mmCIF file of C-alpha atoms and ligand atoms in Angstrom:
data_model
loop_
_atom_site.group_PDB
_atom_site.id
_atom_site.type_symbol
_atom_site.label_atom_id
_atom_site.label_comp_id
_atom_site.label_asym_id
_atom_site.label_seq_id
_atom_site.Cartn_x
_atom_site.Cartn_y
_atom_site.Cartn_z
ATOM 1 C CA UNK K 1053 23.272 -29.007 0.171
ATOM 2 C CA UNK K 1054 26.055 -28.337 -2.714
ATOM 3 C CA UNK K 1055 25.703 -24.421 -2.852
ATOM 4 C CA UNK K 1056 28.433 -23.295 -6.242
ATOM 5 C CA UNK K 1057 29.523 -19.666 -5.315
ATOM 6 C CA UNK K 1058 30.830 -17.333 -8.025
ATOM 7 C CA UNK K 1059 32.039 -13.998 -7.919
ATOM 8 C CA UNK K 1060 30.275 -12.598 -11.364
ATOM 9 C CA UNK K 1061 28.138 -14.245 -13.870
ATOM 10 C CA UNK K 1062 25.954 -13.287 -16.655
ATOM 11 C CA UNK K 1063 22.682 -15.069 -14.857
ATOM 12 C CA UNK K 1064 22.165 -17.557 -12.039
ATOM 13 C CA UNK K 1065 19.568 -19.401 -14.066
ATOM 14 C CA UNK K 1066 21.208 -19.350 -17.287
ATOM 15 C CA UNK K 1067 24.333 -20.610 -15.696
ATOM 16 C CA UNK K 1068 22.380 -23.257 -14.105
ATOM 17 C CA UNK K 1069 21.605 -24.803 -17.132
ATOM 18 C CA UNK K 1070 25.112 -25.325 -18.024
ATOM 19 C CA UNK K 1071 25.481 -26.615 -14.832
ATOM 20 C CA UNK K 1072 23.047 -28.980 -14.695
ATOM 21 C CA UNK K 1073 24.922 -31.603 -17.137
ATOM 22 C CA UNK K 1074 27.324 -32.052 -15.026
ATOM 23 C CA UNK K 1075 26.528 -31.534 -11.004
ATOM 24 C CA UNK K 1076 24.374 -33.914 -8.948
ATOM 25 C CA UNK K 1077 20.746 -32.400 -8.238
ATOM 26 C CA UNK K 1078 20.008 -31.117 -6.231
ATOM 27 C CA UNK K 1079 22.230 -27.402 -6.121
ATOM 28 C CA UNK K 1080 22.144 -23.933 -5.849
ATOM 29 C CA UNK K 1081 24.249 -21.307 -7.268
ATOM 30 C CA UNK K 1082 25.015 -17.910 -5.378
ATOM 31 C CA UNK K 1083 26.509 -15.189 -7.463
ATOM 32 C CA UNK K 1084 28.061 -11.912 -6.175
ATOM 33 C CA UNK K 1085 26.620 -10.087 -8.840
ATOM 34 C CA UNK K 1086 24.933 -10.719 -12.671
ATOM 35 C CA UNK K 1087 25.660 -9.120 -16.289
ATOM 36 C CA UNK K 1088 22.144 -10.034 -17.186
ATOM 37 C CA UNK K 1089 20.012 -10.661 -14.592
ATOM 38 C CA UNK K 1090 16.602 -11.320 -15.535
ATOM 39 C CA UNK K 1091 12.840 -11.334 -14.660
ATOM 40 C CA UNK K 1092 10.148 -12.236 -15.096
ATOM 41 C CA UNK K 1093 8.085 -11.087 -18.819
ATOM 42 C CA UNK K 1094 12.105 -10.477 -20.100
ATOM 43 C CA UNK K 1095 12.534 -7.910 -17.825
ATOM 44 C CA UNK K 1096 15.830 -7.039 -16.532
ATOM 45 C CA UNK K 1097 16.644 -7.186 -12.816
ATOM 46 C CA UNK K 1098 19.193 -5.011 -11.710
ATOM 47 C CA UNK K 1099 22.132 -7.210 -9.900
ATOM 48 C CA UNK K 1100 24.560 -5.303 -8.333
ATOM 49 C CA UNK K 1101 26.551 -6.961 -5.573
ATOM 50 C CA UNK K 1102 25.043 -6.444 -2.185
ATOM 51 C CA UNK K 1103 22.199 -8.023 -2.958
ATOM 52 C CA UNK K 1104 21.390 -12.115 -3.259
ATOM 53 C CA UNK K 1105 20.982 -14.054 -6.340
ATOM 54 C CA UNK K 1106 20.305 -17.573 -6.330
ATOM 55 C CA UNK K 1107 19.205 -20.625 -8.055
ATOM 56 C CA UNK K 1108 18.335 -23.787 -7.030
ATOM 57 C CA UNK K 1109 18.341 -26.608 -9.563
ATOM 58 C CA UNK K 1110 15.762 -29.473 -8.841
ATOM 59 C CA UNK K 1111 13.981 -32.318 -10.423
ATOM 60 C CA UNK K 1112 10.752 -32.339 -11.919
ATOM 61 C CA UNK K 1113 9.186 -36.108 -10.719
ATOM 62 C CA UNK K 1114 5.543 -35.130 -11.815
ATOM 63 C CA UNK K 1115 4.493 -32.892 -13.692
ATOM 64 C CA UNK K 1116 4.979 -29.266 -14.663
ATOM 65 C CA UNK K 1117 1.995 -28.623 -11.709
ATOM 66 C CA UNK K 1118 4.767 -29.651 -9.728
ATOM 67 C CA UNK K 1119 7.360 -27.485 -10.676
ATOM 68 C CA UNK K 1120 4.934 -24.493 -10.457
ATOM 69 C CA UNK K 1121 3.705 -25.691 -7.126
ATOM 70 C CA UNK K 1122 7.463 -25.222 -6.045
ATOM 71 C CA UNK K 1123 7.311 -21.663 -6.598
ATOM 72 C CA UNK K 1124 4.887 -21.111 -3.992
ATOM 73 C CA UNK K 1125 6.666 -23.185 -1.929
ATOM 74 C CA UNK K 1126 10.062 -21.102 -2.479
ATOM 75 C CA UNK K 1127 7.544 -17.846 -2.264
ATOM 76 C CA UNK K 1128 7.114 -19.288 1.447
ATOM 77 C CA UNK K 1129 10.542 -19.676 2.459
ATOM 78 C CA UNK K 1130 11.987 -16.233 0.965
ATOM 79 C CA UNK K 1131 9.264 -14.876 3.134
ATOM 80 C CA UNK K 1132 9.665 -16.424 6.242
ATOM 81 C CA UNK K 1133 13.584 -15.590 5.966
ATOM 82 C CA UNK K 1134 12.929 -12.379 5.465
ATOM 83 C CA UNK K 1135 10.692 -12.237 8.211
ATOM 84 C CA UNK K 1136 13.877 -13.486 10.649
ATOM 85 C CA UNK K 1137 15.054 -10.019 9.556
ATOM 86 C CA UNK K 1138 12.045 -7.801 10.021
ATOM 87 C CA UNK K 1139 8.996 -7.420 11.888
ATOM 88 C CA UNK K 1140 7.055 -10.244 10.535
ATOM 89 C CA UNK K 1141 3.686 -8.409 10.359
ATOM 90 C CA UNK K 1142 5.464 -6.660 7.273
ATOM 91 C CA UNK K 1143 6.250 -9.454 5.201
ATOM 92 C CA UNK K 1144 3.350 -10.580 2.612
ATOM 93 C CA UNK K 1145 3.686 -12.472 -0.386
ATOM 94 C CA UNK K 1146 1.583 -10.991 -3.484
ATOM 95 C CA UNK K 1147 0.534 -13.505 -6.166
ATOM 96 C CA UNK K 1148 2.034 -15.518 -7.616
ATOM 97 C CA UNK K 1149 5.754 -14.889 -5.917
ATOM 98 C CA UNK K 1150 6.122 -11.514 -5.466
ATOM 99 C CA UNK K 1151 7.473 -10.640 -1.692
ATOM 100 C CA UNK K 1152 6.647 -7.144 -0.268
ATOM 101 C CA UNK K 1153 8.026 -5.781 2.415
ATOM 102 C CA UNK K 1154 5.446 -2.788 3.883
ATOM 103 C CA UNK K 1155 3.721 -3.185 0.226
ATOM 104 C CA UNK K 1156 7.152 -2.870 -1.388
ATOM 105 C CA UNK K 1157 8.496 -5.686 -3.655
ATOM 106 C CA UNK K 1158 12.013 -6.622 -1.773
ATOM 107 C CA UNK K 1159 12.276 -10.177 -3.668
ATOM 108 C CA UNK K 1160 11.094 -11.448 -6.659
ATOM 109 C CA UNK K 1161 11.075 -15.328 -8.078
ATOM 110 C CA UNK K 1162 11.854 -16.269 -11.333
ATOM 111 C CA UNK K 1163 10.757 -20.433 -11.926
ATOM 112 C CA UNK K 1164 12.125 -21.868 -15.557
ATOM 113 C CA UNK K 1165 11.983 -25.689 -16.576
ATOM 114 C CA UNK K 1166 14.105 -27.108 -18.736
ATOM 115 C CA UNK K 1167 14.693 -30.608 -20.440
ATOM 116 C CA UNK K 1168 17.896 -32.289 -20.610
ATOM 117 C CA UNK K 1169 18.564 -35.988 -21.539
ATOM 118 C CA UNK K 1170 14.735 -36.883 -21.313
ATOM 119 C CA UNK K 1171 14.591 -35.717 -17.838
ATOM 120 C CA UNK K 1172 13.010 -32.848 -17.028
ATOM 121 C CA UNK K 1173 14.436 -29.774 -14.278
ATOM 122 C CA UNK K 1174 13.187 -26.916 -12.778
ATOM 123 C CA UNK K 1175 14.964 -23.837 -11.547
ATOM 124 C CA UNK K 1176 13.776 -21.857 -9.276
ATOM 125 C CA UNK K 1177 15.793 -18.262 -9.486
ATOM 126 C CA UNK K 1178 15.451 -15.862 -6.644
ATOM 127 C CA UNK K 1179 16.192 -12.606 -6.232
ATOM 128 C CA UNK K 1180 16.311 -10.416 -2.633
ATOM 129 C CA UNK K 1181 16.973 -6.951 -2.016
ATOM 130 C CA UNK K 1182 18.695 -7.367 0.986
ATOM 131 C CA UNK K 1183 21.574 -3.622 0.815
ATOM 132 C CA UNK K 1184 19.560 -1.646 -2.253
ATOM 133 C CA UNK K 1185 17.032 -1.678 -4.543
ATOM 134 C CA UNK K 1186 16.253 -0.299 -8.040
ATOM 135 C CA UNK K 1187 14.587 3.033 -7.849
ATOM 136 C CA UNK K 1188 12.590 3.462 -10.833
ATOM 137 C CA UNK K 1189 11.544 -0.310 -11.423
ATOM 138 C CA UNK K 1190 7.608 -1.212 -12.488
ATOM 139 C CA UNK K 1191 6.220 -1.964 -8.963
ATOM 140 C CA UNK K 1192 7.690 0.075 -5.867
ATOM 141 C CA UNK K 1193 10.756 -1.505 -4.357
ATOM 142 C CA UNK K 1194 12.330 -1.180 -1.103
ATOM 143 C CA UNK K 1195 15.999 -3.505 0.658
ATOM 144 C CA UNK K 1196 15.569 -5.544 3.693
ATOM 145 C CA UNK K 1197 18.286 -3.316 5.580
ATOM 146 C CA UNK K 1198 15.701 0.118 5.197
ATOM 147 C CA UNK K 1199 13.091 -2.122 7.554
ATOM 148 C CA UNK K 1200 15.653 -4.166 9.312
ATOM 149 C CA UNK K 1201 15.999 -4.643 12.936
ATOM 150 C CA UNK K 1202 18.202 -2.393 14.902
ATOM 151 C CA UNK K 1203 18.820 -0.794 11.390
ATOM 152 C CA UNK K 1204 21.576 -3.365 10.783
ATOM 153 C CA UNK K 1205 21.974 -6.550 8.273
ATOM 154 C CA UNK K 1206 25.225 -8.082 9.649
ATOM 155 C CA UNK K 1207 24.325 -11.311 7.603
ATOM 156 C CA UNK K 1208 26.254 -11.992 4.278
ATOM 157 C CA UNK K 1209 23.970 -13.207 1.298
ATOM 158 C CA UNK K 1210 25.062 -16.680 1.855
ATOM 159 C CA UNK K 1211 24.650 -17.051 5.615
ATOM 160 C CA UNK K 1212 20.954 -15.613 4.255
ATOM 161 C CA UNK K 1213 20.865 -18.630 1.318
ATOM 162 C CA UNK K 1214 21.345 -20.967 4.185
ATOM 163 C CA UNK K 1215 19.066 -19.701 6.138
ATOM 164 C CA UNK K 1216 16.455 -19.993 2.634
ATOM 165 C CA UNK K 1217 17.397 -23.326 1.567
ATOM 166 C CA UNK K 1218 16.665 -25.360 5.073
ATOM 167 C CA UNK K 1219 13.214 -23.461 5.047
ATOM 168 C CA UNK K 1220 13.016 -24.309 1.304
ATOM 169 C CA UNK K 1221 13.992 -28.342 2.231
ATOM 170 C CA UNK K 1222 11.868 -28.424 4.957
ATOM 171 C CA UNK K 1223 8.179 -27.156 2.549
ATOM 172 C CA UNK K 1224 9.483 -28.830 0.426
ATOM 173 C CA UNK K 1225 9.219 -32.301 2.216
ATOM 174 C CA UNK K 1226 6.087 -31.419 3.845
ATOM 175 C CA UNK K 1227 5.120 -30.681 -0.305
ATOM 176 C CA UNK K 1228 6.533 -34.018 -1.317
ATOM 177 C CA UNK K 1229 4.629 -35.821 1.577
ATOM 178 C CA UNK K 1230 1.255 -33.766 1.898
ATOM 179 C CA UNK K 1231 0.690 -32.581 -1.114
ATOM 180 C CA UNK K 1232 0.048 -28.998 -1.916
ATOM 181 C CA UNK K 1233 -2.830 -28.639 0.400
ATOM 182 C CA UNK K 1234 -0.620 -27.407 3.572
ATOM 183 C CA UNK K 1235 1.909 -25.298 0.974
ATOM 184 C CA UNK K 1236 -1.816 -23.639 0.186
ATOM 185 C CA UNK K 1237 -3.125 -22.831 3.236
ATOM 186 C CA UNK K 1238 0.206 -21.246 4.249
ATOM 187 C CA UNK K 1239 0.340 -19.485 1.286
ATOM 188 C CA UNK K 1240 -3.053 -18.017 1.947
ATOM 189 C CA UNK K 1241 -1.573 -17.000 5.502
ATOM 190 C CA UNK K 1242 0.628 -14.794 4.105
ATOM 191 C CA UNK K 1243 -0.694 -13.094 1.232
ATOM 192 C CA UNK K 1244 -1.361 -9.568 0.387
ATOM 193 C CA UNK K 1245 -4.399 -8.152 0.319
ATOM 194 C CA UNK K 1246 -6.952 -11.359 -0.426
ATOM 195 C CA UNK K 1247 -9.651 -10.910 -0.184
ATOM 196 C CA UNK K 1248 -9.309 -7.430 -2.227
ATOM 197 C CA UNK K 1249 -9.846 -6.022 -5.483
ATOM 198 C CA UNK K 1250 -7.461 -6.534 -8.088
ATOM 199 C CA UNK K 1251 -6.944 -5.340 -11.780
ATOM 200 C CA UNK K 1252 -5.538 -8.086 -14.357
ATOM 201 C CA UNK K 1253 -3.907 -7.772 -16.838
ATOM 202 C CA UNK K 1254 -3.776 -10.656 -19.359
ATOM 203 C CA UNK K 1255 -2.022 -10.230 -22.335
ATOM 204 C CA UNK K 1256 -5.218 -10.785 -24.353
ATOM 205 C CA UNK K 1257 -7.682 -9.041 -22.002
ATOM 206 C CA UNK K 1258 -7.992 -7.030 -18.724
ATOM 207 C CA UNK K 1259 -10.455 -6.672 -15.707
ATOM 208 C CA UNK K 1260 -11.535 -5.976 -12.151
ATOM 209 C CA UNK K 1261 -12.513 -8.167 -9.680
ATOM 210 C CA UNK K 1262 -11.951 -10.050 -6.389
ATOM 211 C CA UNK K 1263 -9.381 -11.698 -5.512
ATOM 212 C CA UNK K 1264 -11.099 -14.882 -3.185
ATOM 213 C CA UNK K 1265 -7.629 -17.252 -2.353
ATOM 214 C CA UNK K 1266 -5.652 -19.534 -4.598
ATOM 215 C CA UNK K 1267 -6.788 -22.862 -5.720
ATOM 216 C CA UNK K 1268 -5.354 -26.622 -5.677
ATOM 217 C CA UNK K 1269 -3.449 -25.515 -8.929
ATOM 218 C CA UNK K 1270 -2.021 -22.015 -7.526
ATOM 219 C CA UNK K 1271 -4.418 -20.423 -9.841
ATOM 220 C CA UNK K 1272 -5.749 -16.450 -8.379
ATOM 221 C CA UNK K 1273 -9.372 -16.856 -7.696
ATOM 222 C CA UNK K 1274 -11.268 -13.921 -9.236
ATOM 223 C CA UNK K 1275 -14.757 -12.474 -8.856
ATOM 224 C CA UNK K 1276 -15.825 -10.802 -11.264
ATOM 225 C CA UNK K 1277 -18.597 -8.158 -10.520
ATOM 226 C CA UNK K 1278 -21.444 -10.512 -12.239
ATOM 227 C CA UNK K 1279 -20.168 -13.357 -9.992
ATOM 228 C CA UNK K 1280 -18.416 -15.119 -12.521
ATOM 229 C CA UNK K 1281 -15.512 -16.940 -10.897
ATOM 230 C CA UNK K 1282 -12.338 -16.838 -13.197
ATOM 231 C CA UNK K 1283 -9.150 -18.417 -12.574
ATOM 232 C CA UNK K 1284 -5.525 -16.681 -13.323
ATOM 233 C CA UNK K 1285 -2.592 -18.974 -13.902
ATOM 234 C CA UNK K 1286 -0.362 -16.353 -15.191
ATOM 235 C CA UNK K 1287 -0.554 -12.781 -15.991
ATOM 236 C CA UNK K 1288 0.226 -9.121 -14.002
ATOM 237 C CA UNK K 1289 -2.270 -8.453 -11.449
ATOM 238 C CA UNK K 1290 -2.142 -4.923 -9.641
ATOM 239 C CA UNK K 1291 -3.733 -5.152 -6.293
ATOM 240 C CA UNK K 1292 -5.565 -2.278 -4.900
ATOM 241 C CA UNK K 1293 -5.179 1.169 -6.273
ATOM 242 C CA UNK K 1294 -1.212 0.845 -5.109
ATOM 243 C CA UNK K 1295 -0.220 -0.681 -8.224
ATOM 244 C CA UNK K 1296 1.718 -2.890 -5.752
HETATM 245 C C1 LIG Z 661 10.862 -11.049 -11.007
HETATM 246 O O1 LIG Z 661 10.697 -10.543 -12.127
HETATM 247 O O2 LIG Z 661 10.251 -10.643 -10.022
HETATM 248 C C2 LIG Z 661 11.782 -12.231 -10.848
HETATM 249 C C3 LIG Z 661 13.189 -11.789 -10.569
HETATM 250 C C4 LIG Z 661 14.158 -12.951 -10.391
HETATM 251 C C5 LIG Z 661 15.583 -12.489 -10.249
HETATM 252 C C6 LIG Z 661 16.504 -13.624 -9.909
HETATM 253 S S1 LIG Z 661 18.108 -13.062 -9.416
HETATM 254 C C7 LIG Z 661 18.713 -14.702 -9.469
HETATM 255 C C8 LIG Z 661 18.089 -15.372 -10.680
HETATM 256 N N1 LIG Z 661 18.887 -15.127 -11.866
HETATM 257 C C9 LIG Z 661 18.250 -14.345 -12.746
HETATM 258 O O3 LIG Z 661 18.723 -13.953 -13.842
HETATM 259 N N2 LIG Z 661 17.031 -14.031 -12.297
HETATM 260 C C10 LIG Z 661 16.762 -14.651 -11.013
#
């Protein structure tokens, strides 16, 4: 796999773009550090070098159900690299991509599509605390080297990219032969707190409910109290009374 290393750059996924006109799919990008990293909802993400920033730049063959289905399926690797690091118990993914580490968010995923030439791409930006981590941010954050083994993280971010794109390659082929079925149910094995209650917030409307699972589309399941079933494709959703 091509991975395109730079030193400083305004934002993995912006620079993909550019990118993406002229490199073979598909790549990833690995930047020391970013000017204007970004998350999800325009939010900034802080990228100071330490930490790993990555894209990977892929084709969309179906549809866009595909490209969002990848972001579970990059939710799963980032989480079972991590858990190579940590005790794995400690590692949970919280819907849609969110990875805590004990209930803190150490990674977060970033999935944009974009046209070009009548074909269509999807990159999948990710971003891991792995040295530090922001300390006033929206959600409580913690870095992989506070719950790391032995207290050390001798790994550089891109001996931990290479660790996260065979894991990534090797969903993604069981995704590309199976279906999202399997990319589901190991989804489900690793998520935080379902079933539990949850508070969304829509940008139109907010409840309570329970969570039940995900479905076929990645949607959060919801029940509400009058046993209405609702499903969430997008949206903040604060999980317990943690506000993870
Ligand atoms: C989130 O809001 O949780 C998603 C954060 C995604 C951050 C990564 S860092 C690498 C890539 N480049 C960006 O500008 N953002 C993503």
């Amino acid at each position: 796999m091509k991975v395109i290393q730079l030193e400083s750059v305004d934002s993995t996924n912006a620079h993909a773009k550019i990118l993406l006109a002229s490199e073979q799919l598909p790549f990833w990008i690995l930047a020391e550090r970013q000017s204007k990293g970004r998350g999800r909802y325009q939010r900034k993400w802080i990228s100071n070098s330490g930490n790993l920033f990555c894209s990977g730049v892929y084709p969309i063959v179906h549809d866009l159900t595909h490209a969002s289905n990848l972001s579970f399926v990059a939710a799963i690797a980032v989480a079972e690299t991590l858990a190579e690091f940590v005790s794995p118990e400690l590692i949970k993914i919280k819907w849609p991509n969110d990875i805590l580490l004990n209930g803190k968010k150490v990674s977060g995923i970033l999935l944009e599509t974009f046209s070009h030439k009548n074909n269509n791409f999807v990159i999948i930006g990710i971003g891991i605390n792995l040295l530090h981590h922001p300390k006033d941010s929206l959600y409580p954050a913690t870095n992989l080297l506070e719950h790391a083994n032995n207290n050390s993280l001798d790994q550089s971010p891109s001996i931990i990219l290479d660790v996260l794109i065979d894991k990534f390659e090797a969903l993604n082929e069981t995704y590309t032969k199976k279906g999202f079925a399997p990319i589901r149910e190991r989804w489900h094995r690793l998520c935080y707190n379902i079933p539990g209650e949850v508070d969304v917030n829509l940008l139109t409307e907010k409840f309570s409910g329970m969570a039940t699972g995900i479905d076929l589309n990645g949607s959060l399941l919801v029940r509400l109290s009058n046993g209405t079933m609702r499903n969430i494709s997008a949206g903040d959703v604060f999980f317990g009374s943690d506000n993870v």
